[in-house]
CSV table of C-alpha atoms and ligand atoms in Angstrom, one decimal:
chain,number,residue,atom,x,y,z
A,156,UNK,CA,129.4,98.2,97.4
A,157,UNK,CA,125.5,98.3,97.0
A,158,UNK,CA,123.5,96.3,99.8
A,159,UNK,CA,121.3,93.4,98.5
A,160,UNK,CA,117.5,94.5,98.1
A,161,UNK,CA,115.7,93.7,100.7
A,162,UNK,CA,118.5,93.5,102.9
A,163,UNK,CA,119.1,97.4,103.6
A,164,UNK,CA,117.2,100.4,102.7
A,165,UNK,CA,120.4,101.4,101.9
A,166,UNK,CA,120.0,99.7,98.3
A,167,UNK,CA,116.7,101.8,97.5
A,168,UNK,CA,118.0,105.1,99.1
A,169,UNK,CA,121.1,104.8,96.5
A,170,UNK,CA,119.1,103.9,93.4
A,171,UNK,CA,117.3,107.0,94.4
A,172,UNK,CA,120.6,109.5,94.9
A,173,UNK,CA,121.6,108.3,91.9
A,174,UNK,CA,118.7,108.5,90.2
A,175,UNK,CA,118.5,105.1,88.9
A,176,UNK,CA,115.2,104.1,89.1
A,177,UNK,CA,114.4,102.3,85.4
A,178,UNK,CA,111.2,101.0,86.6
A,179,UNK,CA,109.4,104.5,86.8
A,180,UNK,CA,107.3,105.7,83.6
A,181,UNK,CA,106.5,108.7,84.7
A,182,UNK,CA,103.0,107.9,84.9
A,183,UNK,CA,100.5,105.7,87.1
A,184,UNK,CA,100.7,101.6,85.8
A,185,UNK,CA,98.1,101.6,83.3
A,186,UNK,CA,96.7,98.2,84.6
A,187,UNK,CA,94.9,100.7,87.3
A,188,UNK,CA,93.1,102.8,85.0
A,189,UNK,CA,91.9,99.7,82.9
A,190,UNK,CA,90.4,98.5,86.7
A,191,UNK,CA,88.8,101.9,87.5
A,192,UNK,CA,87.2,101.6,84.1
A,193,UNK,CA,86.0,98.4,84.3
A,194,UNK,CA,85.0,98.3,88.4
A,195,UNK,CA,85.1,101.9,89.2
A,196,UNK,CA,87.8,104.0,91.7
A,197,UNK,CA,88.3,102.5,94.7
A,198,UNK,CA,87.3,104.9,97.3
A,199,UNK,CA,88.3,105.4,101.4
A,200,UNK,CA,91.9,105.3,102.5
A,201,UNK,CA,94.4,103.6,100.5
A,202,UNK,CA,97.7,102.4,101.0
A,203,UNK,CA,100.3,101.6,98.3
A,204,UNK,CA,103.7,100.3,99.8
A,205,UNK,CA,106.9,100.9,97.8
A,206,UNK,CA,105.2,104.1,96.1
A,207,UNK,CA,108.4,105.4,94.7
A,208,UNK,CA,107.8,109.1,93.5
A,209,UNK,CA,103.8,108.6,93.5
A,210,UNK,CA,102.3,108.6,90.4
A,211,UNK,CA,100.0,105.9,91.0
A,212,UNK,CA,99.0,107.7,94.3
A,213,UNK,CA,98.4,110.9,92.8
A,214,UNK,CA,96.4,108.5,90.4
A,215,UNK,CA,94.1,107.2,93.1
A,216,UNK,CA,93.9,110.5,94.9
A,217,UNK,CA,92.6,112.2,92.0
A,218,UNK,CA,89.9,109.8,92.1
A,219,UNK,CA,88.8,111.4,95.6
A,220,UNK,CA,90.8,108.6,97.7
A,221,UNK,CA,92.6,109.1,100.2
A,222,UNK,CA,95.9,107.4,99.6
A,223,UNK,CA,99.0,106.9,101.5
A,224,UNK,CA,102.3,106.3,99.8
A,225,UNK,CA,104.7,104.3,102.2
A,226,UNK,CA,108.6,104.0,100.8
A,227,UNK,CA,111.7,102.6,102.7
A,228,UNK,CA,113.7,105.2,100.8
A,229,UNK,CA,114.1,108.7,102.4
A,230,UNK,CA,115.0,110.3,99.1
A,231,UNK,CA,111.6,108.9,97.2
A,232,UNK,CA,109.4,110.6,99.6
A,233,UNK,CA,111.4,113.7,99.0
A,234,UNK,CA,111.2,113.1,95.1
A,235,UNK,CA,107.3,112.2,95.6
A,236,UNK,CA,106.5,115.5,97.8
A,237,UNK,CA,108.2,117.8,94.9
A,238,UNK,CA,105.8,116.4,92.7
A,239,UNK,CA,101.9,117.9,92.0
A,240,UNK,CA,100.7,118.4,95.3
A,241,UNK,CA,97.5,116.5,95.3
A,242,UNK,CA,95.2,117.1,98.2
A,243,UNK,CA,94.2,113.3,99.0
A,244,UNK,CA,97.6,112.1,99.1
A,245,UNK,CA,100.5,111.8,101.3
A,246,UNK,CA,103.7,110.3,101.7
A,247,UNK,CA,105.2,108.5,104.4
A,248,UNK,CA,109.1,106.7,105.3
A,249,UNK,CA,108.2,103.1,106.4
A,250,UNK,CA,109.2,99.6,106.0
A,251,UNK,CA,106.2,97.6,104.9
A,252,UNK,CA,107.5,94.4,106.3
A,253,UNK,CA,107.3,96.1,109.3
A,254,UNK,CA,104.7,98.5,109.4
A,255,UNK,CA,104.2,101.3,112.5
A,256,UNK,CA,101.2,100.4,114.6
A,257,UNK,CA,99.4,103.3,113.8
A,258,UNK,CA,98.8,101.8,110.3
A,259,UNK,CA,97.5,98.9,111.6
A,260,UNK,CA,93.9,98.2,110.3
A,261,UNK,CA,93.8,101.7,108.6
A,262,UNK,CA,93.3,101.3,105.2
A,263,UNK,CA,90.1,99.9,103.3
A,264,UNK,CA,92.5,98.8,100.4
A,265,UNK,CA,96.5,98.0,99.8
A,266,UNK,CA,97.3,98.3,96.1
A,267,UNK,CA,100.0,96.7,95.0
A,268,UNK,CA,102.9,97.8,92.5
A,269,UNK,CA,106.4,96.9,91.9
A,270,UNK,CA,107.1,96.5,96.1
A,271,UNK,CA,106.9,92.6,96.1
A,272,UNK,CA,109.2,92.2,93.1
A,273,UNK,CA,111.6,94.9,94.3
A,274,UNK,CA,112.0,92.0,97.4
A,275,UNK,CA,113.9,89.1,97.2
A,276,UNK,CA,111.5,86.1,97.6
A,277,UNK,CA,112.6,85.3,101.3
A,278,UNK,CA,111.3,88.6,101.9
A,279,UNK,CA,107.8,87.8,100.9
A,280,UNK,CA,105.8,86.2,103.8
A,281,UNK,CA,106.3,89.1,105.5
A,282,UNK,CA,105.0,91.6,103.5
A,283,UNK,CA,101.7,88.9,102.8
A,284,UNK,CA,101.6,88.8,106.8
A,285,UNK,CA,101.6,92.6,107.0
A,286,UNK,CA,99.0,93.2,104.8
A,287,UNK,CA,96.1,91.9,106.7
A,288,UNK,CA,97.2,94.0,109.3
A,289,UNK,CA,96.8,97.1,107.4
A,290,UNK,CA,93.4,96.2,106.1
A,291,UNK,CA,90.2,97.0,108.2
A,292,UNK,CA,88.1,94.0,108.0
A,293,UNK,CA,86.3,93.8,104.6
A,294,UNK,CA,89.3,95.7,103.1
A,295,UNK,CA,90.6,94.7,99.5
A,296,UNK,CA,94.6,93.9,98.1
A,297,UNK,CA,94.4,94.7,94.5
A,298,UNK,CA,97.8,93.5,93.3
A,299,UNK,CA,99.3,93.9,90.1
A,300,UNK,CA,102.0,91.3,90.1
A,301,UNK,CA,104.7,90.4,87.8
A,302,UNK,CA,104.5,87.1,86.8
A,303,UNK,CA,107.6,87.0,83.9
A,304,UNK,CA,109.9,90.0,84.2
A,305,UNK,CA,112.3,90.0,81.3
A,306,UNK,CA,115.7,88.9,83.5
A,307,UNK,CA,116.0,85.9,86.4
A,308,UNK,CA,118.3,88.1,88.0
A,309,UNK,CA,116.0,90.2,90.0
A,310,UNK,CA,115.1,93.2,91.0
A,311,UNK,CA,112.5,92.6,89.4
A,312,UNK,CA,111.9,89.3,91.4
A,313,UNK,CA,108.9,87.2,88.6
A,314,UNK,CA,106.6,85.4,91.3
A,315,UNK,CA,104.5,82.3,90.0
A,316,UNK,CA,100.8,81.5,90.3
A,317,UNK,CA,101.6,78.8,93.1
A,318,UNK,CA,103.4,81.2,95.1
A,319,UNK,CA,101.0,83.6,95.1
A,320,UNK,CA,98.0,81.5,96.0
A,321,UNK,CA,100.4,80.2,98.9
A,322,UNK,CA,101.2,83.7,100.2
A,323,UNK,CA,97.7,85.4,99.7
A,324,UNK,CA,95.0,82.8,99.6
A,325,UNK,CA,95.1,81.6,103.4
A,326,UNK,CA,94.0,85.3,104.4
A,327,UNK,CA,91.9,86.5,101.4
A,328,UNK,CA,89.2,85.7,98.8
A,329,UNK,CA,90.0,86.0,95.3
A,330,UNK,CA,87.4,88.5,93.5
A,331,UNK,CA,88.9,88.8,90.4
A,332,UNK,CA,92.3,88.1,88.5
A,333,UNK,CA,93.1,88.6,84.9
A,334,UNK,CA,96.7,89.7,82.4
A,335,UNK,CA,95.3,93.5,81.9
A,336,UNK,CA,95.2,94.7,78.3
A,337,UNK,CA,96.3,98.5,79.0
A,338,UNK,CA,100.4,98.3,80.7
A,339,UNK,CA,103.8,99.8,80.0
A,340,UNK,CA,105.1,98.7,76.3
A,341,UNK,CA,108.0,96.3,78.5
A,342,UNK,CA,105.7,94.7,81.0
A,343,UNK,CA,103.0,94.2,78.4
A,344,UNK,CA,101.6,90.6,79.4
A,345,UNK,CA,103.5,90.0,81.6
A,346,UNK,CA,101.8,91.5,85.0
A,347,UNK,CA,98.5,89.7,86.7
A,348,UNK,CA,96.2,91.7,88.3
A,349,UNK,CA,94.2,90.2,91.4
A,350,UNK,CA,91.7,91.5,93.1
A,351,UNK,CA,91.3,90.1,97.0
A,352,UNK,CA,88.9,90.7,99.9
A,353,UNK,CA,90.1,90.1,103.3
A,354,UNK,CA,88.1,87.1,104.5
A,355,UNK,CA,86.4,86.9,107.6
B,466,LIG,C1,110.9,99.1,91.9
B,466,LIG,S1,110.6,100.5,92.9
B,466,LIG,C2,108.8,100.8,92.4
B,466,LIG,C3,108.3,102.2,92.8
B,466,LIG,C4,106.9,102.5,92.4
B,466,LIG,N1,106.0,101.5,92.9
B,466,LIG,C5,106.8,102.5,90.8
B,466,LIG,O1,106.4,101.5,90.2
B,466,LIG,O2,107.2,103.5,90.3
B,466,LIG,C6,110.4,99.8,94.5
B,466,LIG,C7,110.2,100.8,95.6
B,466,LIG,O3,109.9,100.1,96.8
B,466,LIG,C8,110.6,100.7,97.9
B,466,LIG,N2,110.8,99.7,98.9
B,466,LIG,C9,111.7,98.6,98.8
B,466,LIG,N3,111.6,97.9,99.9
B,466,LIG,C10,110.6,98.5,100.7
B,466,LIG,C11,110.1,98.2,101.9
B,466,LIG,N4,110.5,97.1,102.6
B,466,LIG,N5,109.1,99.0,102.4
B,466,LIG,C12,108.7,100.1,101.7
B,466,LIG,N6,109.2,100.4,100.5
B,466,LIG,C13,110.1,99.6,100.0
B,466,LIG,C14,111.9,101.3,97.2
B,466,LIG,O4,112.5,102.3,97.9
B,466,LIG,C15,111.4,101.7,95.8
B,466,LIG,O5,110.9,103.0,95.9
């Protein structure tokens, strides 16, 4: 029998054996290139948690970042290295609830994707007290959250506006939030993209 998510990597590691993994397009989220149009690429050292096979770090890399995909599961980082070799990016096996400390206050942003939802709620202060961590002062979160996923039953896990401001908002200033125009034909209006700045 499967593990819960959240409560194993042993859950992730077999939806990547078996090559069950539904929620990758085989392309970066389009939300991200809709934000590099309108705001430009973020640039510096980026980290995206739960990268999966790495589109959207290739993405960012090929932007001239230098980006940092971090996955619980030992067969994504596999699946991710096989991919285009990009010179900015890397993969690495880590648990972002528990990041190593030689991440800590590395990164000048964390982007966001599909990792929070993949965790079941209980799950979630932990990953919103890891971030700051991560983040050299000044640094931004720019999180694409999924607000309404189609099913209660999660994986996907839908978080509300409440919750959000609850986990994020103690440690961060919101920039910028909005429902992007450009995303997958399934997820269309239902992801929020935020923009934060680690406050002082
Ligand atoms: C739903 S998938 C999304 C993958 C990728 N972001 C995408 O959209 O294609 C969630 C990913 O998060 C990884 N993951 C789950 N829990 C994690 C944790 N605690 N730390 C790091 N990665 C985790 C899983 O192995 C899986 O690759």
């Amino acid at each position: 029998m499967e593990s819960a998510p959240g409560e194993s990597d042993a859950f992730w590691e077999g939806r990547w054996q078996s090559g069950h993994t539904p929620w990758d397009h085989g392309r970066p989220a389009p939300p991200f290139a809709e934000f590099v149009q309108n705001e430009g690429a973020p640039t510096g050292e980026i980290l995206i948690p739960g990268a999966g096979s790495g589109h959207d770090v290739r993405f960012f890399a090929e932007l001239g970042a230098r980006v940092t995909g971090l996955d619980i599961a030992p067969s994504a980082i596999e699946v991710a290295q096989a991919r285009n070799p990009c010179p900015g990016a890397r993969y690495m096996l880590g648990d972002i609830l528990n990041p190593a400390p030689e991440l800590h206050r590395q990164f000048d942003w964390v982007v966001e994707h599909t990792c929070l939802c993949a965790m079941e709620p209980k799950f979630w202060p932990a990953y919103a007290a890891a971030i700051p961590k991560l983040l050299r002062p000044g640094g931004h979160f720019l999180a694409l959250f999924y607000r309404n996923p189609h099913d209660d039953a999660g994986p996907p896990f839908g978080i509300d506006e409440a919750t959000i401001e609850s986990l994020f908002e103690p440690r961060f200033s919101l920039l910028k939030a909005g429902v992007p125009k450009q995303a997958y034909e399934s997820r269309a209006g239902r992801e929020e993209l935020r923009l934060y700045r680690l406050s002082d």
